[in-house]
Amino acid sequence: MASRWQDVQEQWRDWAPILKVLSVLWLVLAAFMTVPWLVLIIEEEPDARAFAQSIGIVLGAVALSWLATLRVEIFLKPWQMFLVTTLSWVSISTLASLPLVLGAPQLSFTNAVFESVSAITTTGSTILEGIDTLSDGLKLWRGMMQWLGGIGIIVMGIAILPFLKVGGMRLFHTESSDWSDKVMPRTGGIAKATLAIYVGFTLLAMLAYWLGGMATLDAVVHAMTSVATGGFANSDASFGAYADRPHLLWMASLFMLMGALPFVLYIRFLRGARMALWRDQQVQGLLLVLLVVILSLTGWHIWLGIPPGEALTHVTFNVISVVTTTGYASDDYSSWGALAIVAFFYLTFVGGCSGSTSGGMKIFRFQIASILLRNQLRYLIHASGVFPTRYNGQPITDDITRGVVAFSFFFFLTIAGLALGLAMMGLDIVTALSGAATAVANVGPGLGETIGPAGNFAPLPDAAKWLLCVGMLLGRLEILTVLVLLTPMFWRR
Amino acid sequence: MASRWQDVQEQWRDWAPILKVLSVLWLVLAAFMTVPWLVLIIEEEPDARAFAQSIGIVLGAVALSWLATLRVEIFLKPWQMFLVTTLSWVSISTLASLPLVLGAPQLSFTNAVFESVSAITTTGSTILEGIDTLSDGLKLWRGMMQWLGGIGIIVMGIAILPFLKVGGMRLFHTESSDWSDKVMPRTGGIAKATLAIYVGFTLLAMLAYWLGGMATLDAVVHAMTSVATGGFANSDASFGAYADRPHLLWMASLFMLMGALPFVLYIRFLRGARMALWRDQQVQGLLLVLLVVILSLTGWHIWLGIPPGEALTHVTFNVISVVTTTGYASDDYSSWGALAIVAFFYLTFVGGCSGSTSGGMKIFRFQIASILLRNQLRYLIHASGVFPTRYNGQPITDDITRGVVAFSFFFFLTIAGLALGLAMMGLDIVTALSGAATAVANVGPGLGETIGPAGNFAPLPDAAKWLLCVGMLLGRLEILTVLVLLTPMFWRR
């Protein structure tokens, strides 16, 4: 018996700090919920009650956790970091869905969780129909969930993933991702600066959208979902509601792009390194990809007879939207012909920069892969040759190579596995493949009639929605962070 | 002027041995052409003239090359091997198309080249309609082209690719792939033994099919295209012509599988290593994949209400057909529902064993990739751990890892690029993606209404057919063999 009790105590010592960290994050979530709650109280909307109840439930969970972990110190070992990372995204996504179940849309649990996972992971796929008629509080909440997820992923990308050595992210292991006590204060400084920039960009976007003619609430929500590269809009037509106001599309393109660049570079820029952004190989790569794709597709559309201005605006907006993994649509690009469909399918995988709010494979992995491929071709010719392997001025170590390769393989395997599961539920091959890809890359719209840019995820069977939730979370957590938890070795430690 | 002349002389010294090797291969082609020619003469068919003309043209080319290279010794440096490899497949595919242009089907140059490239690369996609009514000589020629391509790829896989270090094939660098003078005789011995086994299997298949009730010519052609994992059949319905004779489907399954196992293992088996086949990790992997896929899909079909016997026969036949990259179809499996379509799309990529007649990614690359992925997950947990990396008893060196990774990336990039090109020509996404995949993996049928297992490649635009030819050749040559030729470094040597 004594030994049994010791076992339990030991288990608790392991799990208590994890619970404590999670409860802090839940408290932040509850604090966020008060904003739509207050708005709904002021507007005397019935949804206010749903938020009050949700806040109550979340605070209850926080209180219980705090009571249980009163004297526990927060100090996490690496394996606990893996658990905290995964559990925080899963628990926050679930808790954030409460207002959607309790509020006016009265969503089923499946639909509500799908919507909130899609929000928190900044994916932007939606099962809601009649978004235009939602209460202001719910619209705001959808935007705030994405905004919260956006800052979450930046902090994770800067401070946690490089430390966990996931997917070659060690490349971005700077002083800010060193978790030894000595530099902790500096990490805190960078986190604060990042938050300040994120808030600043969001305020800027709000102002711009508002000056551009959006209603106040629309400006607020779209600002949050643009900078977070989330993609929730306040209309069933997505950004198509502004299709006739090109200046808004161009503004959104800019803000999505700002959200997809590495936030540490903005800090360096503000600290005086004025060229930090332009000299970064990752930024150069992203801009080059966008330039090539936008010019090619625009040219193709002009050749097909679409007026040049219209072609450029809509191609730019939708390409940036998909590559930054935002997922707004200004138009049903799946009606742009065979080439556009295949092109947008590929763009779903790309993603923005590491240390930003965007998902996908991320540009640096393509760049490192292409360096490896080029060297491999050279090696076939000169077996004894030594070829440069540097990226952004840093040597590409074997460690990073293996991380990048493993991530790429797992990324495609996850999508392939998910698509197979979706096909088992009867989804056709285009819906299954594009649905799996858009979930894991955290983009938003898929292809095909159901989940395409003009569609909605509501008609999918419940099991498919759960699979897609798993995909969105896996993608957001760079896959390996979660897969590690599934190895026996992790639990044997 | 003198230096100019010296330049030309030097160029000639480089190219003459290449031309001489090619002309030997063309002579073999001409010898093969005499068989259908004789058959057509005996049967007094007008197509005989087409073969006589074709033989004349090929022999003309051989004679000219020999005259020009009379005193040239055949000794090839590595860079010349790359050129010989690519040029031999391209030139033989082109020359083999002559009887199709000159003969009764009177194919356009594009269609004829598509058909012969598809044949020589043992892909098995066809543009011919009314195959059942072709002359015996042409049916035989289609089979012989695939049979020739089949032995070509085995020899290349055993003796040339490991030497060129392409795509991690160095794993299979045995004494037989060492091209230094000392072991040349042994290589010759292995080549002869391989040929003997290949001929033996073909004769066995002929006999089995014939005893099983096929007409003589059908037995001969199907034997050749089964063992070569080619997939050309003598009917527009492919192997569907025998859908009601399960014993023939099971025989074909066996022969396709025999063609997809490493031929060196058969030699070892005959030399007394009775367990060589079963102890080989590649063979184990292929059999395991087939077992899992066949049992799952059969179970799924039984659950859908198909009689168990019928489900097992057709699933086994079509899965083996696609995985071994043969490409026969006994049924339109694209009408088997959403899951089957996605499953067959994935199976298109798999491929059989290295050193066999089959194409695709090949099993060993999946196995090495999965070892790497498993180790990467372990590494995330124990950064300082050392994990075993052996395959088939050999250590997986960095060299092999890089080769496998580079091949995998290039394989998917080639398919992606090809699919984009096909989409530009207006092909829908399913046709474009599956068409590109089936070409590069040398499988045969794609998905969708046009090029699916019940379809035909004839309706595609000419430009698409040329693109697919490039894809088939790239796939057959393990991509990097050709890509090397496109690097400036290759020509700078």
Coordinates of C-alpha atoms in Angstrom, one line a residue, chain A residues 93-450:
Chain A
S93 CA -9.6 24.8 -27.9
T94 CA -12.1 22.8 -26.0
L95 CA -12.9 25.4 -23.4
A96 CA -13.1 28.2 -26.0
S97 CA -16.0 26.3 -27.7
L98 CA -18.3 26.7 -24.6
P99 CA -19.9 30.0 -25.7
L100 CA -20.7 28.4 -29.1
V101 CA -22.5 25.5 -27.5
L102 CA -24.3 27.6 -24.9
G103 CA -25.0 30.6 -27.1
A104 CA -27.5 31.4 -29.8
P105 CA -26.1 29.2 -32.6
Q106 CA -26.6 26.2 -30.2
L107 CA -24.0 24.2 -32.0
S108 CA -23.6 20.5 -31.4
F109 CA -20.5 19.7 -29.4
T110 CA -18.8 18.5 -32.5
N111 CA -19.5 21.6 -34.5
A112 CA -18.6 23.9 -31.6
V113 CA -15.2 22.1 -31.0
F114 CA -14.5 22.1 -34.8
E115 CA -15.1 25.9 -34.9
S116 CA -13.0 26.6 -31.9
V117 CA -10.1 24.3 -32.9
S118 CA -10.2 25.9 -36.3
A119 CA -10.2 29.3 -34.6
I120 CA -7.4 28.7 -32.0
T121 CA -5.2 27.0 -34.5
T122 CA -5.8 30.0 -36.8
T123 CA -7.0 27.7 -39.5
G124 CA -10.2 29.4 -40.4
S125 CA -12.4 26.6 -41.7
T126 CA -15.9 27.2 -40.5
I127 CA -19.1 25.1 -40.0
L128 CA -21.2 28.2 -39.3
E129 CA -23.8 29.3 -41.7
G130 CA -25.5 32.7 -41.3
I131 CA -22.3 34.3 -39.9
D132 CA -23.6 37.7 -41.0
T133 CA -26.5 37.4 -38.5
L134 CA -24.5 36.3 -35.4
S135 CA -24.5 38.5 -32.4
D136 CA -21.7 41.0 -32.1
G137 CA -20.3 39.1 -29.2
L138 CA -20.0 35.9 -31.0
K139 CA -18.4 37.6 -34.1
L140 CA -16.0 39.2 -31.7
W141 CA -15.3 35.9 -29.9
R142 CA -14.4 34.2 -33.2
G143 CA -12.0 36.9 -34.0
M144 CA -10.5 36.9 -30.5
M145 CA -10.0 33.1 -30.5
Q146 CA -7.9 33.5 -33.7
W147 CA -6.0 36.4 -32.3
L148 CA -5.2 34.5 -29.1
G149 CA -4.1 31.5 -31.2
G150 CA -1.9 33.8 -33.3
I151 CA 0.1 35.2 -30.5
G152 CA 0.2 31.7 -29.0
I153 CA 1.9 30.3 -32.0
I154 CA 4.4 33.1 -32.3
V155 CA 5.5 32.6 -28.7
M156 CA 5.6 28.9 -29.2
G157 CA 7.7 29.3 -32.4
I158 CA 10.2 31.7 -30.8
A159 CA 10.5 30.2 -27.3
I160 CA 9.4 26.6 -27.2
L161 CA 9.7 24.7 -30.5
P162 CA 13.4 25.5 -31.1
F163 CA 14.1 24.3 -27.6
L164 CA 12.3 21.1 -28.3
K165 CA 14.3 20.7 -31.5
V166 CA 11.2 20.0 -33.5
G167 CA 11.4 19.9 -37.3
G168 CA 14.7 21.7 -37.8
M169 CA 13.4 24.7 -35.8
R170 CA 16.7 24.6 -33.9
L171 CA 17.8 26.9 -36.7
F172 CA 15.9 29.6 -34.9
H173 CA 17.4 28.7 -31.5
T174 CA 18.7 32.1 -30.4
E175 CA 19.3 33.4 -27.0
S176 CA 15.5 33.9 -26.8
S177 CA 14.9 30.2 -26.9
D178 CA 17.4 29.3 -24.3
W179 CA 15.5 28.3 -21.2
S180 CA 18.3 28.3 -18.7
D181 CA 17.7 30.6 -15.8
K182 CA 20.3 33.1 -16.8
V183 CA 18.6 34.2 -19.9
M184 CA 15.1 33.8 -18.8
P185 CA 14.6 37.6 -18.3
R186 CA 15.8 38.2 -21.8
T187 CA 13.2 35.7 -23.1
G188 CA 10.6 37.6 -21.2
G189 CA 11.7 40.8 -22.8
I190 CA 11.4 39.3 -26.3
A191 CA 8.0 37.9 -25.5
K192 CA 6.8 41.3 -24.3
A193 CA 8.2 43.0 -27.4
T194 CA 6.5 40.4 -29.6
L195 CA 3.2 41.0 -27.9
A196 CA 3.6 44.7 -28.3
I197 CA 4.3 44.4 -32.0
Y198 CA 1.4 42.0 -32.4
V199 CA -1.0 44.4 -30.6
G200 CA 0.5 47.3 -32.6
F201 CA -0.1 45.6 -35.9
T202 CA -3.6 44.7 -34.9
L203 CA -4.5 48.3 -33.9
L204 CA -3.0 49.5 -37.2
A205 CA -5.1 47.0 -39.2
M206 CA -8.2 48.1 -37.3
L207 CA -7.6 51.7 -38.0
A208 CA -6.8 51.0 -41.7
Y209 CA -9.9 48.8 -42.2
W210 CA -12.1 51.4 -40.4
L211 CA -10.7 54.3 -42.4
G212 CA -11.2 52.1 -45.5
G213 CA -14.9 52.0 -44.8
M214 CA -15.5 48.8 -42.7
A215 CA -18.0 49.0 -39.9
T216 CA -16.3 49.2 -36.5
L217 CA -16.9 45.6 -35.4
D218 CA -15.9 44.3 -38.9
A219 CA -12.7 46.3 -38.7
V220 CA -11.9 45.0 -35.3
V221 CA -12.6 41.3 -36.1
H222 CA -10.9 41.4 -39.5
A223 CA -7.9 43.1 -38.1
M224 CA -7.5 40.3 -35.5
T225 CA -8.0 37.5 -38.0
S226 CA -5.7 39.2 -40.6
V227 CA -2.7 39.7 -38.4
A228 CA -3.3 36.2 -36.8
T229 CA -3.4 34.8 -40.4
G230 CA -6.6 33.1 -39.1
G231 CA -9.1 33.8 -41.8
F232 CA -12.4 34.0 -40.0
A233 CA -14.6 36.8 -41.6
N234 CA -17.9 38.2 -40.5
S235 CA -19.8 37.0 -43.5
D236 CA -20.7 33.7 -45.2
A237 CA -19.0 35.2 -48.3
S238 CA -15.7 35.5 -46.4
F239 CA -13.8 38.6 -47.7
G240 CA -16.0 38.3 -50.8
A241 CA -18.2 40.8 -49.0
Y242 CA -15.6 43.4 -49.9
A243 CA -14.9 42.1 -53.4
D244 CA -16.0 45.4 -54.9
R245 CA -13.7 47.4 -52.7
P246 CA -10.2 46.6 -54.0
H247 CA -8.5 48.9 -51.5
L248 CA -9.7 46.7 -48.6
L249 CA -8.4 43.6 -50.4
W250 CA -5.0 45.2 -50.8
M251 CA -4.9 46.3 -47.1
A252 CA -5.8 42.8 -46.0
S253 CA -3.1 41.4 -48.3
L254 CA -0.6 43.6 -46.5
F255 CA -1.7 42.7 -43.0
M256 CA -1.7 39.0 -43.8
L257 CA 1.8 39.3 -45.1
M258 CA 2.9 41.2 -42.0
G259 CA 1.5 38.3 -39.9
A260 CA 3.4 35.8 -41.9
L261 CA 6.9 37.3 -41.4
P262 CA 9.2 36.3 -38.5
F263 CA 8.3 38.6 -35.5
V264 CA 11.8 38.5 -34.1
L265 CA 12.9 40.5 -37.2
Y266 CA 10.4 43.2 -36.4
I267 CA 12.0 43.5 -32.9
R268 CA 15.5 43.7 -34.5
F269 CA 14.2 46.3 -36.9
L270 CA 12.8 48.4 -34.0
R271 CA 16.1 48.0 -32.2
G272 CA 17.9 49.6 -35.1
A273 CA 18.7 46.8 -37.5
R274 CA 16.8 48.5 -40.3
M275 CA 17.8 45.9 -42.9
A276 CA 17.0 42.9 -40.7
L277 CA 13.8 42.0 -42.7
W278 CA 15.2 42.3 -46.2
R279 CA 18.4 40.5 -45.4
D280 CA 16.6 37.5 -44.0
Q281 CA 16.7 34.6 -46.4
Q282 CA 13.4 33.3 -45.2
V283 CA 11.7 36.6 -45.9
Q284 CA 13.4 36.9 -49.3
G285 CA 12.2 33.3 -50.1
L286 CA 8.6 34.1 -49.2
L287 CA 8.5 37.3 -51.1
L288 CA 10.1 35.6 -54.1
V289 CA 7.6 32.7 -54.0
L290 CA 4.7 35.2 -53.8
L291 CA 6.0 37.3 -56.6
V292 CA 6.5 34.4 -59.0
V293 CA 3.2 32.8 -58.2
I294 CA 1.2 36.0 -58.3
L295 CA 2.8 37.2 -61.6
S296 CA 2.3 33.8 -63.3
L297 CA -1.3 33.4 -62.2
T298 CA -2.1 37.0 -63.0
G299 CA -0.6 36.7 -66.4
W300 CA -2.5 33.4 -67.0
H301 CA -5.7 35.1 -66.1
I302 CA -5.1 38.2 -68.2
W303 CA -4.4 35.7 -71.1
L304 CA -7.8 34.1 -70.3
G305 CA -9.4 37.5 -70.8
I306 CA -9.9 38.8 -67.2
P307 CA -9.3 42.6 -66.9
P308 CA -5.7 43.1 -65.7
G309 CA -6.6 45.2 -62.6
E310 CA -9.2 42.7 -61.4
A311 CA -6.9 39.8 -62.1
L312 CA -4.0 41.3 -60.2
T313 CA -6.1 42.2 -57.1
H314 CA -7.9 38.9 -56.7
V315 CA -4.9 36.8 -57.5
T316 CA -2.7 38.7 -55.1
F317 CA -5.3 38.6 -52.3
N318 CA -6.2 34.9 -52.6
V319 CA -2.6 33.7 -53.2
I320 CA -1.4 35.7 -50.1
S321 CA -4.3 34.4 -48.2
V322 CA -3.5 30.8 -48.9
V323 CA 0.3 31.0 -48.7
T324 CA 0.2 32.9 -45.4
T325 CA -2.4 30.2 -44.3
T326 CA -5.0 32.9 -43.6
G327 CA -7.7 31.4 -45.7
Y328 CA -9.9 34.4 -46.5
A329 CA -11.4 34.1 -50.0
S330 CA -12.5 37.1 -52.1
D331 CA -13.8 34.9 -54.8
D332 CA -14.4 31.3 -55.6
Y333 CA -11.0 30.6 -57.0
S334 CA -11.9 27.0 -57.7
S335 CA -13.9 28.4 -60.6
W336 CA -10.7 29.9 -62.1
G337 CA -10.0 26.8 -64.1
A338 CA -7.9 23.7 -63.9
L339 CA -4.5 25.4 -63.4
A340 CA -5.7 27.6 -60.6
I341 CA -7.2 24.6 -58.7
V342 CA -3.9 22.6 -58.9
A343 CA -1.9 25.7 -58.1
F344 CA -4.0 26.5 -55.0
F345 CA -3.8 22.9 -53.9
Y346 CA 0.0 23.2 -53.9
L347 CA -0.1 26.6 -52.3
T348 CA -2.0 25.1 -49.4
F349 CA 1.2 23.3 -48.3
V350 CA 3.6 26.2 -48.5
G351 CA 3.0 28.4 -45.5
G352 CA 4.8 31.5 -44.3
C353 CA 7.9 32.1 -42.1
S354 CA 8.9 30.4 -38.9
G355 CA 8.2 32.5 -35.8
S356 CA 5.1 34.0 -37.4
T357 CA 1.4 33.2 -37.1
S358 CA 1.3 31.2 -40.3
G359 CA 1.3 27.4 -40.6
G360 CA 2.1 25.0 -43.5
M361 CA 5.5 23.5 -44.3
K362 CA 7.1 26.9 -44.0
I363 CA 9.4 28.6 -46.4
F364 CA 12.7 27.7 -44.6
R365 CA 12.1 24.0 -45.0
F366 CA 11.7 24.4 -48.7
Q367 CA 14.9 26.4 -48.9
I368 CA 16.9 23.9 -46.9
A369 CA 15.5 21.0 -48.9
S370 CA 16.4 22.8 -52.1
I371 CA 20.0 23.4 -50.8
L372 CA 20.2 19.6 -50.0
L373 CA 18.8 18.6 -53.4
R374 CA 21.2 20.9 -55.3
N375 CA 24.2 19.5 -53.3
Q376 CA 23.0 15.9 -54.0
L377 CA 23.0 16.5 -57.7
R378 CA 26.5 18.0 -57.5
Y379 CA 27.6 15.0 -55.4
L380 CA 26.6 12.6 -58.2
I381 CA 29.0 14.4 -60.4
H382 CA 31.9 15.0 -57.9
A383 CA 31.7 12.4 -55.3
S384 CA 34.5 13.9 -53.3
G385 CA 33.3 17.5 -53.5
V386 CA 32.4 19.6 -50.5
F387 CA 29.5 21.9 -51.0
P388 CA 28.4 24.9 -49.0
T389 CA 25.5 24.2 -46.6
R390 CA 24.6 27.5 -45.0
Y391 CA 21.3 29.1 -44.4
N392 CA 20.8 32.6 -43.2
G393 CA 24.5 32.7 -42.4
Q394 CA 24.3 29.6 -40.2
P395 CA 25.8 26.2 -41.1
I396 CA 23.1 23.6 -41.8
T397 CA 24.1 20.9 -39.3
D398 CA 23.0 17.3 -39.7
D399 CA 20.7 17.9 -36.7
I400 CA 18.8 20.5 -38.7
T401 CA 18.8 18.5 -41.9
R402 CA 17.3 15.5 -40.1
G403 CA 14.7 17.7 -38.4
V404 CA 13.6 19.3 -41.7
V405 CA 13.5 16.0 -43.5
A406 CA 11.6 14.2 -40.7
F407 CA 9.1 17.1 -40.5
S408 CA 8.5 17.1 -44.3
F409 CA 7.9 13.3 -44.4
F410 CA 5.6 13.4 -41.3
F411 CA 3.8 16.4 -42.7
F412 CA 2.9 14.6 -45.9
L413 CA 2.2 11.3 -44.1
T414 CA -0.2 13.0 -41.7
I415 CA -2.1 14.6 -44.6
A416 CA -2.1 11.3 -46.5
G417 CA -3.3 9.3 -43.5
L418 CA -6.0 11.9 -42.7
A419 CA -7.2 11.9 -46.3
L420 CA -7.5 8.2 -46.2
G421 CA -9.6 8.4 -43.1
L422 CA -11.8 11.1 -44.7
A423 CA -12.2 8.9 -47.8
M424 CA -13.4 6.1 -45.5
M425 CA -16.2 8.4 -44.4
G426 CA -17.2 8.7 -48.1
L427 CA -15.5 12.0 -49.0
D428 CA -14.4 12.2 -52.6
I429 CA -10.7 12.3 -53.3
V430 CA -10.4 16.0 -54.0
T431 CA -12.4 16.9 -50.8
A432 CA -10.4 14.3 -48.8
L433 CA -6.9 15.4 -50.0
S434 CA -7.6 19.1 -49.9
G435 CA -9.5 18.9 -46.6
A436 CA -6.6 17.0 -45.0
A437 CA -4.1 19.5 -46.4
T438 CA -5.9 22.6 -45.5
A439 CA -6.4 21.3 -41.9
V440 CA -2.8 20.2 -41.3
A441 CA -1.4 23.4 -43.0
N442 CA -3.9 25.5 -41.0
V443 CA -5.1 27.3 -44.1
G444 CA -8.9 27.1 -44.0
P445 CA -10.7 26.5 -47.3
G446 CA -10.2 23.2 -49.2
L447 CA -11.2 22.4 -52.8
G448 CA -14.3 20.8 -54.3
E449 CA -18.0 21.7 -54.0
T450 CA -18.4 21.1 -50.3

